[in-house]
Amino acid sequence: MLLFYLGSDFKTMKQHYLTCLLFLTFSPLLFGQSVHRCGDHLHKQQRSAVDPDYLTKRSALDEWIASSAQAQTGRSTEVYRIPVVFHVIYNNAEQNVSDEVILDQLAILNADYNRLNADTSLTRPEFQPVAASAGIEFYLAEWDPQGNPTNGITRTETNQATFINLQFDLNRMKRASTGGVDAWDVTQYLNIWVCNLALPIINTPFILGFATPPDGAPNWPDGSAAEQPEYDGVVLHYEVVGSNPNATGALATVNRGRTAVHEVGHYLGLRHIWGDGQAGEGCNVDDGLSDTPNAAEAQQQTCDYTSNTCDEGPGDLPDMLENYMDYSDESCMNIFTQQQVNAMRFVIENFRESLLTSSKSISKDFEKVAIFPNPSSDFIRFRFPQDLNNVRCLVYNSMGQLVLSQTINTNETLSVESLKGGVYFATFEHPRFRASSSFAKTNNP
Ligand SMILES: [Ca+2]
Ligand SMILES: [Ca+2]
Ligand SMILES: [Zn+2]
């Protein structure tokens, strides 16, 4: 992150980006030692300059969580399941990462977000009490937005050798019109674009990933969320997807698939634990959470357990380089804290809840549909879990014979006048929904 401390006068993305490019171009050795971990700043400064409420917002998160703590209790133990689509965009075979790599990445996300990672024992004793499982699971989408079955991975060949360019546009991979892939409905899926984020010509990774926090999260400066709703999601450089034990050079410290863990943390509202201070701010800014010790700056791909950059008084703790929201060597990253977990769950409940509804509505399991009135002599209505059109309704009698077949929409009625008195079984089929129910037909008085 050294690149972002070169000056305090970067007011616009263009200046910032250009300075970085120039700096990198003339400092290849330094760049090689400190690859740009996360494009969080780039994205933020792409659209907003200085937010006067920046400091206030950073400390707002604690209050925000505390004030809602009681409201959360009813849902506090539910495992949140988030459907994910990976959009692999490639210009050559190497960039076209395999299904196995994607599945490996998914497994890493699920391990780290549920504290099932193999390296929890590396968390230092002073941090063990605050280490927590987020209770969040990620799964590959089973249905695409058109209702067709999918494996949750799209593959698109592009003529773009890299998506880092001099046009200062970090959303090119998110649009089909610029060589990328349009998002799947961002309210229904976590979109993760996988593409080349290397600098042109010298072909060194410029950013490893970046993500958009939810629109309206009070702990982020204005302008941090996606510029357009359809740009919401996570972008990963293809070489850091999944575990890459043989990675060398600048990628050797980011070889455990934890760039995705970090970026999804931003997507779920988390800030960097050192507080994203600009030059000179150091220990004066933090991430708004009290169980992540404040640090003056990011760890630079290291595991320096002696690092303690901020003295927080009695009970002062060392820098928590184990945290996924730092820039440590991934081999020493292994925890989210309880407050980070609370924050992410609160963000899901308040800003990304539609993802959870999505996980229900696209379930392949049969669900129950309420039929009313029941019994009925003339017509019936249905209560689906959400508004649906073109649901195929098949009605069978007690002998298993199909007696009615009709396509219905939410709130439409189905006439059962033609049926004899008795008990009937109905199935409902829709690309994103399957259900069954039974009802009784009474004869007209
Ligand atoms: Ca903190
Ligand atoms: Ca300290
Ligand atoms: Zn970051």
Short mmCIF file of C-alpha atoms and ligand atoms in Angstrom, two decimals:
data_model
loop_
_atom_site.label_atom_id
_atom_site.label_comp_id
_atom_site.label_asym_id
_atom_site.label_seq_id
_atom_site.Cartn_x
_atom_site.Cartn_y
_atom_site.Cartn_z
CA MET A 1 0.00 0.00 0.00
CA LEU A 2 3.01 2.25 -0.06
CA LEU A 3 1.78 3.48 -3.38
CA PHE A 4 -1.08 5.26 -1.71
CA TYR A 5 1.04 7.12 0.77
CA LEU A 6 3.08 8.97 -1.78
CA GLY A 7 1.13 12.11 -1.22
CA SER A 8 -1.97 13.38 0.43
CA ASP A 9 -3.20 15.42 -2.46
CA PHE A 10 -4.67 12.71 -4.63
CA LYS A 11 -8.07 14.15 -5.20
CA THR A 12 -9.18 12.22 -8.18
CA MET A 13 -8.86 8.76 -9.47
CA LYS A 14 -7.15 9.92 -12.60
CA GLN A 15 -4.35 11.66 -10.78
CA HIS A 16 -4.02 8.81 -8.40
CA TYR A 17 -4.02 6.12 -10.99
CA LEU A 18 -1.67 7.94 -13.27
CA THR A 19 0.75 8.56 -10.43
CA CYS A 20 0.67 4.90 -9.54
CA LEU A 21 1.30 3.88 -13.09
CA LEU A 22 4.20 6.26 -13.46
CA PHE A 23 5.62 5.24 -10.15
CA LEU A 24 5.33 1.60 -11.01
CA THR A 25 6.78 2.03 -14.41
CA PHE A 26 9.89 3.59 -12.97
CA SER A 27 10.12 1.42 -9.89
CA PRO A 28 9.72 -2.13 -11.04
CA LEU A 29 11.88 -3.55 -8.29
CA LEU A 30 9.95 -1.92 -5.53
CA PHE A 31 6.71 -2.93 -7.13
CA GLY A 32 7.88 -6.47 -7.32
CA GLN A 33 8.27 -6.49 -3.58
CA SER A 34 4.95 -4.96 -2.77
CA VAL A 35 2.24 -6.06 -5.10
CA HIS A 36 -0.92 -4.06 -4.77
CA ARG A 37 -3.12 -6.19 -2.58
CA CYS A 38 -6.50 -4.65 -2.91
CA GLY A 39 -7.95 -1.98 -5.13
CA ASP A 40 -10.23 -0.70 -2.42
CA HIS A 41 -8.73 2.77 -2.55
CA LEU A 42 -8.69 2.85 -6.29
CA HIS A 43 -12.33 2.10 -6.49
CA LYS A 44 -13.28 4.52 -3.78
CA GLN A 45 -11.33 7.37 -5.25
CA GLN A 46 -12.54 6.63 -8.69
CA ARG A 47 -15.73 8.45 -7.92
CA SER A 48 -15.40 10.50 -4.77
CA ALA A 49 -12.82 12.82 -3.44
CA VAL A 50 -12.74 13.65 0.23
CA ASP A 51 -15.77 12.89 2.36
CA PRO A 52 -15.92 15.41 5.21
CA ASP A 53 -17.66 12.86 7.44
CA TYR A 54 -15.02 10.24 6.86
CA LEU A 55 -13.76 9.98 10.44
CA THR A 56 -17.24 10.09 11.92
CA LYS A 57 -18.37 7.29 9.66
CA ARG A 58 -15.51 5.08 10.57
CA SER A 59 -16.50 5.12 14.23
CA ALA A 60 -20.19 4.79 13.46
CA LEU A 61 -20.07 1.05 13.00
CA ASP A 62 -19.87 0.12 16.67
CA GLU A 63 -22.94 2.17 17.50
CA TRP A 64 -24.66 0.87 14.44
CA ILE A 65 -24.17 -2.73 15.49
CA ALA A 66 -24.92 -2.08 19.17
CA SER A 67 -28.17 -0.29 18.44
CA SER A 68 -29.38 -3.21 16.40
CA ALA A 69 -28.10 -5.97 18.67
CA GLN A 70 -31.48 -6.71 20.15
CA ALA A 71 -33.17 -6.80 16.79
CA GLN A 72 -30.63 -9.33 15.63
CA THR A 73 -31.09 -11.89 18.34
CA GLY A 74 -33.80 -13.84 16.55
CA ARG A 75 -31.50 -14.55 13.65
CA SER A 76 -28.22 -14.70 15.44
CA THR A 77 -27.48 -18.36 14.84
CA GLU A 78 -28.89 -18.83 11.35
CA VAL A 79 -26.28 -19.86 8.80
CA TYR A 80 -26.48 -17.41 5.93
CA ARG A 81 -26.10 -19.07 2.54
CA ILE A 82 -25.04 -16.86 -0.33
CA PRO A 83 -25.30 -17.95 -3.97
CA VAL A 84 -22.20 -17.10 -5.98
CA VAL A 85 -21.48 -16.88 -9.68
CA PHE A 86 -17.88 -16.80 -10.92
CA HIS A 87 -17.43 -15.05 -14.26
CA VAL A 88 -14.15 -16.28 -15.74
CA ILE A 89 -12.98 -13.88 -18.47
CA TYR A 90 -9.93 -15.01 -20.38
CA ASN A 91 -7.64 -13.88 -23.15
CA ASN A 92 -5.52 -17.02 -23.10
CA ALA A 93 -5.75 -20.55 -21.75
CA GLU A 94 -3.91 -19.75 -18.53
CA GLN A 95 -6.45 -17.09 -17.60
CA ASN A 96 -9.26 -19.57 -18.15
CA VAL A 97 -8.96 -21.03 -14.66
CA SER A 98 -10.45 -24.48 -14.26
CA ASP A 99 -13.58 -25.55 -12.43
CA GLU A 100 -11.31 -27.28 -9.91
CA VAL A 101 -9.62 -23.99 -9.08
CA ILE A 102 -13.01 -22.30 -8.62
CA LEU A 103 -14.18 -25.11 -6.35
CA ASP A 104 -10.96 -24.83 -4.38
CA GLN A 105 -11.60 -21.09 -3.96
CA LEU A 106 -15.13 -21.75 -2.78
CA ALA A 107 -13.88 -24.28 -0.23
CA ILE A 108 -11.34 -21.75 1.07
CA LEU A 109 -14.06 -19.13 1.48
CA ASN A 110 -16.25 -21.58 3.36
CA ALA A 111 -13.42 -22.71 5.62
CA ASP A 112 -12.27 -19.20 6.50
CA TYR A 113 -15.78 -17.80 7.01
CA ASN A 114 -16.66 -20.66 9.37
CA ARG A 115 -13.33 -20.88 11.19
CA LEU A 116 -12.81 -24.34 9.76
CA ASN A 117 -9.46 -23.36 8.27
CA ALA A 118 -6.62 -25.71 9.09
CA ASP A 119 -4.42 -22.96 10.52
CA THR A 120 -6.59 -21.65 13.38
CA SER A 121 -3.91 -22.86 15.79
CA LEU A 122 -1.62 -20.13 14.44
CA THR A 123 -3.85 -17.46 15.97
CA ARG A 124 -1.82 -16.07 18.89
CA PRO A 125 -3.27 -16.75 22.37
CA GLU A 126 -4.14 -13.09 23.01
CA PHE A 127 -6.39 -13.13 19.94
CA GLN A 128 -8.02 -16.54 20.39
CA PRO A 129 -10.83 -15.11 22.60
CA VAL A 130 -12.06 -12.79 19.87
CA ALA A 131 -11.71 -15.19 16.93
CA ALA A 132 -15.13 -16.08 15.54
CA SER A 133 -16.99 -18.02 12.91
CA ALA A 134 -19.13 -15.87 10.64
CA GLY A 135 -21.65 -18.61 9.96
CA ILE A 136 -21.76 -17.65 6.30
CA GLU A 137 -21.67 -20.24 3.52
CA PHE A 138 -21.07 -19.63 -0.14
CA TYR A 139 -22.40 -21.96 -2.81
CA LEU A 140 -22.28 -21.97 -6.59
CA ALA A 141 -25.55 -20.75 -8.07
CA GLU A 142 -27.79 -23.57 -9.25
CA TRP A 143 -30.04 -21.52 -11.51
CA ASP A 144 -29.09 -18.67 -13.80
CA PRO A 145 -31.19 -15.48 -14.02
CA GLN A 146 -33.22 -16.95 -16.89
CA GLY A 147 -34.10 -19.96 -14.77
CA ASN A 148 -31.81 -22.43 -16.50
CA PRO A 149 -29.70 -24.88 -14.54
CA THR A 150 -26.07 -23.72 -14.14
CA ASN A 151 -22.88 -24.78 -12.40
CA GLY A 152 -22.40 -21.19 -11.18
CA ILE A 153 -19.43 -20.53 -13.48
CA THR A 154 -19.54 -18.54 -16.71
CA ARG A 155 -16.68 -18.54 -19.19
CA THR A 156 -16.13 -15.74 -21.67
CA GLU A 157 -13.27 -15.23 -24.09
CA THR A 158 -12.24 -11.60 -24.40
CA ASN A 159 -10.05 -9.57 -26.70
CA GLN A 160 -8.80 -7.61 -23.70
CA ALA A 161 -5.28 -8.74 -22.80
CA THR A 162 -5.75 -7.06 -19.42
CA PHE A 163 -8.47 -5.04 -17.72
CA ILE A 164 -5.96 -2.56 -16.31
CA ASN A 165 -5.71 0.29 -18.76
CA LEU A 166 -5.14 3.98 -19.07
CA GLN A 167 -8.79 4.81 -19.34
CA PHE A 168 -9.24 4.81 -15.57
CA ASP A 169 -12.21 2.51 -15.78
CA LEU A 170 -12.19 -0.33 -13.26
CA ASN A 171 -15.53 -1.71 -14.38
CA ARG A 172 -14.63 -2.89 -17.86
CA MET A 173 -14.75 -6.55 -16.83
CA LYS A 174 -18.32 -6.00 -15.62
CA ARG A 175 -19.73 -5.06 -19.03
CA ALA A 176 -20.13 -7.23 -22.09
CA SER A 177 -19.77 -4.08 -24.18
CA THR A 178 -16.17 -3.57 -22.99
CA GLY A 179 -14.96 -7.13 -23.25
CA GLY A 180 -16.29 -8.31 -19.90
CA VAL A 181 -19.45 -9.98 -18.65
CA ASP A 182 -22.60 -8.28 -17.41
CA ALA A 183 -23.47 -9.10 -13.82
CA TRP A 184 -26.16 -11.53 -12.94
CA ASP A 185 -28.84 -9.77 -10.87
CA VAL A 186 -26.70 -8.35 -8.07
CA THR A 187 -29.57 -8.61 -5.60
CA GLN A 188 -29.74 -12.37 -6.15
CA TYR A 189 -26.11 -13.40 -6.58
CA LEU A 190 -22.66 -12.50 -5.33
CA ASN A 191 -20.88 -11.86 -8.66
CA ILE A 192 -17.15 -12.64 -8.68
CA TRP A 193 -15.31 -11.65 -11.87
CA VAL A 194 -12.03 -13.46 -12.48
CA CYS A 195 -9.79 -11.79 -15.05
CA ASN A 196 -6.34 -10.39 -15.76
CA LEU A 197 -5.48 -7.36 -13.63
CA ALA A 198 -1.86 -7.09 -14.73
CA LEU A 199 -0.26 -3.93 -16.06
CA PRO A 200 -0.09 -3.78 -19.84
CA ILE A 201 3.26 -4.56 -21.47
CA ILE A 202 5.27 -5.40 -18.34
CA ASN A 203 2.56 -7.87 -17.38
CA THR A 204 2.94 -7.63 -13.60
CA PRO A 205 -0.18 -7.86 -11.43
CA PHE A 206 -1.31 -4.33 -10.64
CA ILE A 207 -4.16 -5.18 -8.30
CA LEU A 208 -4.99 -8.59 -6.87
CA GLY A 209 -8.62 -7.80 -6.30
CA PHE A 210 -11.21 -5.24 -5.34
CA ALA A 211 -14.78 -5.22 -4.10
CA THR A 212 -17.72 -2.90 -3.60
CA PRO A 213 -19.17 -2.48 -0.10
CA PRO A 214 -22.95 -2.29 0.18
CA ASP A 215 -24.60 0.96 -0.80
CA GLY A 216 -25.45 2.93 2.34
CA ALA A 217 -23.20 1.14 4.83
CA PRO A 218 -22.57 3.86 7.43
CA ASN A 219 -18.96 2.89 8.11
CA TRP A 220 -17.85 3.64 4.56
CA PRO A 221 -17.30 7.05 3.00
CA ASP A 222 -19.82 8.25 0.47
CA GLY A 223 -18.92 7.02 -2.98
CA SER A 224 -17.50 3.69 -1.85
CA ALA A 225 -20.31 1.55 -3.18
CA ALA A 226 -20.64 0.45 -6.78
CA GLU A 227 -20.93 3.32 -9.26
CA GLN A 228 -23.86 1.55 -10.87
CA PRO A 229 -25.90 -1.13 -9.10
CA GLU A 230 -24.86 -3.68 -11.72
CA TYR A 231 -21.19 -3.20 -10.86
CA ASP A 232 -21.68 -4.57 -7.34
CA GLY A 233 -19.46 -7.52 -6.49
CA VAL A 234 -15.88 -8.75 -6.30
CA VAL A 235 -13.09 -8.80 -8.90
CA LEU A 236 -10.08 -11.11 -8.59
CA HIS A 237 -6.84 -11.32 -10.53
CA TYR A 238 -6.86 -14.79 -12.06
CA GLU A 239 -3.53 -15.83 -10.53
CA VAL A 240 -4.74 -15.50 -6.93
CA VAL A 241 -7.91 -17.58 -7.30
CA GLY A 242 -7.77 -20.73 -5.19
CA SER A 243 -4.60 -21.99 -3.54
CA ASN A 244 -1.41 -21.68 -5.57
CA PRO A 245 1.28 -23.40 -3.53
CA ASN A 246 3.83 -23.05 -6.32
CA ALA A 247 3.42 -19.31 -6.74
CA THR A 248 6.66 -17.37 -6.88
CA GLY A 249 7.84 -13.77 -6.70
CA ALA A 250 5.27 -11.21 -5.65
CA LEU A 251 2.55 -13.85 -5.67
CA ALA A 252 4.32 -16.17 -3.21
CA THR A 253 2.76 -14.40 -0.21
CA VAL A 254 -0.75 -14.40 -1.67
CA ASN A 255 -1.00 -18.05 -2.61
CA ARG A 256 -3.73 -19.36 -0.32
CA GLY A 257 -6.88 -18.02 -1.93
CA ARG A 258 -7.28 -15.36 0.73
CA THR A 259 -7.52 -12.42 -1.63
CA ALA A 260 -11.10 -13.60 -2.17
CA VAL A 261 -11.65 -13.93 1.58
CA HIS A 262 -10.42 -10.35 2.04
CA GLU A 263 -12.46 -8.91 -0.83
CA VAL A 264 -15.66 -10.67 0.17
CA GLY A 265 -15.06 -9.13 3.62
CA HIS A 266 -15.26 -5.69 1.96
CA TYR A 267 -18.34 -6.79 0.02
CA LEU A 268 -19.89 -7.65 3.39
CA GLY A 269 -18.97 -4.24 4.79
CA LEU A 270 -15.63 -4.71 6.56
CA ARG A 271 -12.92 -2.07 6.49
CA HIS A 272 -9.16 -2.67 6.58
CA ILE A 273 -8.12 -3.12 10.20
CA TRP A 274 -5.59 -0.28 10.08
CA GLY A 275 -8.38 2.12 9.14
CA ASP A 276 -7.17 3.22 5.69
CA GLY A 277 -5.35 6.23 7.08
CA GLN A 278 -3.91 8.65 4.59
CA ALA A 279 -0.40 10.00 4.99
CA GLY A 280 0.25 11.12 8.55
CA GLU A 281 -3.01 9.78 10.00
CA GLY A 282 -1.45 6.57 11.34
CA CYS A 283 -2.98 5.56 14.66
CA ASN A 284 -5.59 8.34 14.54
CA VAL A 285 -7.90 6.30 12.36
CA ASP A 286 -9.20 2.77 12.78
CA ASP A 287 -11.76 0.35 11.40
CA GLY A 288 -14.51 1.25 13.87
CA LEU A 289 -14.22 -2.08 15.69
CA SER A 290 -12.67 -2.35 19.15
CA ASP A 291 -11.58 -6.01 19.02
CA THR A 292 -9.19 -5.43 16.12
CA PRO A 293 -6.17 -3.64 17.61
CA ASN A 294 -5.46 -0.46 15.72
CA ALA A 295 -2.43 -0.36 13.46
CA ALA A 296 -0.72 2.60 11.85
CA GLU A 297 -0.56 0.96 8.45
CA ALA A 298 -0.99 -2.31 6.61
CA GLN A 299 1.34 -5.24 7.04
CA GLN A 300 3.28 -5.50 3.82
CA GLN A 301 3.05 -9.18 2.84
CA THR A 302 4.95 -10.12 5.97
CA CYS A 303 4.43 -12.12 9.16
CA ASP A 304 6.26 -9.89 11.61
CA TYR A 305 4.90 -10.98 14.97
CA THR A 306 6.85 -8.21 16.74
CA SER A 307 4.89 -5.56 14.86
CA ASN A 308 3.05 -3.18 17.21
CA THR A 309 2.57 0.15 15.49
CA CYS A 310 -0.02 1.73 17.80
CA ASP A 311 0.11 1.96 21.61
CA GLU A 312 -3.48 1.74 22.79
CA GLY A 313 -2.61 2.13 26.49
CA PRO A 314 -3.25 -0.44 29.23
CA GLY A 315 -3.70 -3.90 27.76
CA ASP A 316 -2.15 -2.83 24.46
CA LEU A 317 -1.98 -5.64 21.94
CA PRO A 318 0.36 -6.22 19.01
CA ASP A 319 -0.85 -5.63 15.45
CA MET A 320 -3.33 -8.35 14.50
CA LEU A 321 -1.55 -9.51 11.38
CA GLU A 322 -3.61 -12.73 11.54
CA ASN A 323 -6.63 -10.80 10.36
CA TYR A 324 -8.01 -11.40 6.87
CA MET A 325 -8.59 -7.66 6.53
CA ASP A 326 -4.89 -6.85 6.77
CA TYR A 327 -2.28 -7.20 4.00
CA SER A 328 -0.16 -9.82 5.74
CA ASP A 329 1.45 -12.81 4.09
CA GLU A 330 -1.49 -15.17 3.63
CA SER A 331 0.33 -17.89 5.50
CA CYS A 332 -0.25 -15.97 8.74
CA MET A 333 -3.83 -14.87 8.03
CA ASN A 334 -6.35 -16.94 9.93
CA ILE A 335 -9.07 -14.94 11.71
CA PHE A 336 -12.09 -12.74 11.62
CA THR A 337 -12.99 -11.26 15.00
CA GLN A 338 -16.36 -11.41 16.74
CA GLN A 339 -17.08 -7.78 15.93
CA GLN A 340 -16.17 -8.29 12.31
CA VAL A 341 -18.56 -11.23 12.25
CA ASN A 342 -21.30 -9.13 13.85
CA ALA A 343 -20.70 -6.43 11.28
CA MET A 344 -20.86 -8.78 8.31
CA ARG A 345 -23.99 -10.49 9.55
CA PHE A 346 -25.60 -7.15 10.23
CA VAL A 347 -24.69 -5.99 6.74
CA ILE A 348 -26.25 -9.10 5.25
CA GLU A 349 -29.43 -8.61 7.26
CA ASN A 350 -29.76 -4.94 6.40
CA PHE A 351 -28.13 -4.41 3.03
CA ARG A 352 -27.83 -7.76 1.29
CA GLU A 353 -30.80 -9.70 2.58
CA SER A 354 -32.11 -10.37 -0.92
CA LEU A 355 -29.21 -12.80 -1.35
CA LEU A 356 -30.74 -14.94 1.39
CA THR A 357 -34.18 -14.84 -0.17
CA SER A 358 -32.50 -15.88 -3.35
CA SER A 359 -30.96 -18.88 -1.67
CA LYS A 360 -34.43 -19.99 -0.64
CA SER A 361 -36.22 -19.31 -3.88
CA ILE A 362 -33.70 -21.09 -6.04
CA SER A 363 -33.64 -24.15 -3.85
CA LYS A 364 -34.04 -27.40 -5.68
CA ASP A 365 -35.96 -28.78 -2.73
CA PHE A 366 -39.70 -28.98 -2.76
CA GLU A 367 -41.42 -26.32 -0.73
CA LYS A 368 -44.93 -26.05 0.56
CA VAL A 369 -47.40 -23.73 -1.06
CA ALA A 370 -50.44 -22.55 0.84
CA ILE A 371 -53.69 -23.27 -0.99
CA PHE A 372 -56.83 -21.38 -0.01
CA PRO A 373 -59.71 -21.58 0.48
CA ASN A 374 -59.32 -25.18 1.49
CA PRO A 375 -61.60 -27.03 1.16
CA SER A 376 -63.14 -25.33 -1.83
CA SER A 377 -66.07 -26.00 -4.12
CA ASP A 378 -65.22 -23.70 -7.02
CA PHE A 379 -61.75 -22.09 -7.17
CA ILE A 380 -58.45 -22.04 -5.29
CA ARG A 381 -55.63 -19.56 -4.88
CA PHE A 382 -51.97 -20.10 -4.02
CA ARG A 383 -49.48 -18.35 -1.79
CA PHE A 384 -45.98 -18.72 -3.20
CA PRO A 385 -42.89 -17.61 -1.24
CA GLN A 386 -42.46 -14.81 -3.78
CA ASP A 387 -44.26 -13.41 -6.80
CA LEU A 388 -43.85 -15.81 -9.70
CA ASN A 389 -45.20 -15.98 -13.22
CA ASN A 390 -45.78 -18.98 -15.43
CA VAL A 391 -45.79 -21.56 -12.70
CA ARG A 392 -46.88 -24.92 -14.07
CA CYS A 393 -49.53 -26.38 -11.82
CA LEU A 394 -50.38 -30.08 -12.12
CA VAL A 395 -53.26 -31.54 -10.11
CA TYR A 396 -53.53 -35.27 -9.44
CA ASN A 397 -56.39 -37.22 -7.90
CA SER A 398 -56.05 -39.81 -5.15
CA MET A 399 -55.41 -42.46 -7.82
CA GLY A 400 -52.37 -40.50 -9.07
CA GLN A 401 -54.13 -39.56 -12.30
CA LEU A 402 -53.45 -36.10 -13.78
CA VAL A 403 -56.78 -34.25 -13.77
CA LEU A 404 -55.75 -30.63 -14.31
CA SER A 405 -52.80 -28.89 -15.91
CA GLN A 406 -52.55 -25.13 -16.04
CA THR A 407 -49.96 -22.36 -16.05
CA ILE A 408 -50.66 -19.81 -13.34
CA ASN A 409 -49.26 -16.56 -12.01
CA THR A 410 -49.19 -15.27 -8.47
CA ASN A 411 -52.68 -14.14 -7.37
CA GLU A 412 -54.42 -15.98 -10.18
CA THR A 413 -57.14 -18.44 -9.33
CA LEU A 414 -57.54 -21.98 -10.55
CA SER A 415 -61.02 -23.29 -11.16
CA VAL A 416 -61.70 -26.67 -9.62
CA GLU A 417 -65.40 -26.76 -10.44
CA SER A 418 -64.93 -29.62 -12.86
CA LEU A 419 -63.40 -31.88 -10.21
CA LYS A 420 -65.32 -34.47 -8.27
CA GLY A 421 -65.40 -34.20 -4.48
CA GLY A 422 -62.25 -35.59 -2.86
CA VAL A 423 -58.65 -34.92 -1.91
CA TYR A 424 -56.19 -33.74 -4.58
CA PHE A 425 -52.44 -33.37 -4.79
CA ALA A 426 -50.90 -30.41 -6.64
CA THR A 427 -47.34 -29.84 -7.80
CA PHE A 428 -45.91 -26.49 -8.85
CA GLU A 429 -42.96 -26.23 -11.18
CA HIS A 430 -40.97 -23.17 -12.13
CA PRO A 431 -37.34 -22.92 -13.18
CA ARG A 432 -36.46 -21.40 -9.82
CA PHE A 433 -38.97 -23.10 -7.64
CA ARG A 434 -40.65 -26.44 -7.07
CA ALA A 435 -43.38 -27.12 -4.56
CA SER A 436 -46.24 -29.39 -3.70
CA SER A 437 -49.41 -29.22 -1.66
CA SER A 438 -52.79 -30.85 -1.27
CA PHE A 439 -56.36 -29.59 -1.02
CA ALA A 440 -59.90 -30.91 -0.71
CA LYS A 441 -62.67 -30.33 -3.23
CA THR A 442 -66.20 -30.27 -1.89
CA ASN A 443 -69.25 -30.72 -4.02
CA ASN A 444 -71.48 -27.77 -4.55
CA PRO A 445 -74.24 -27.64 -2.02
CA CA B 1 -9.95 -1.64 15.45
CA CA B 2 -0.85 -2.06 19.77
ZN ZN B 3 -8.78 -4.46 0.96
#
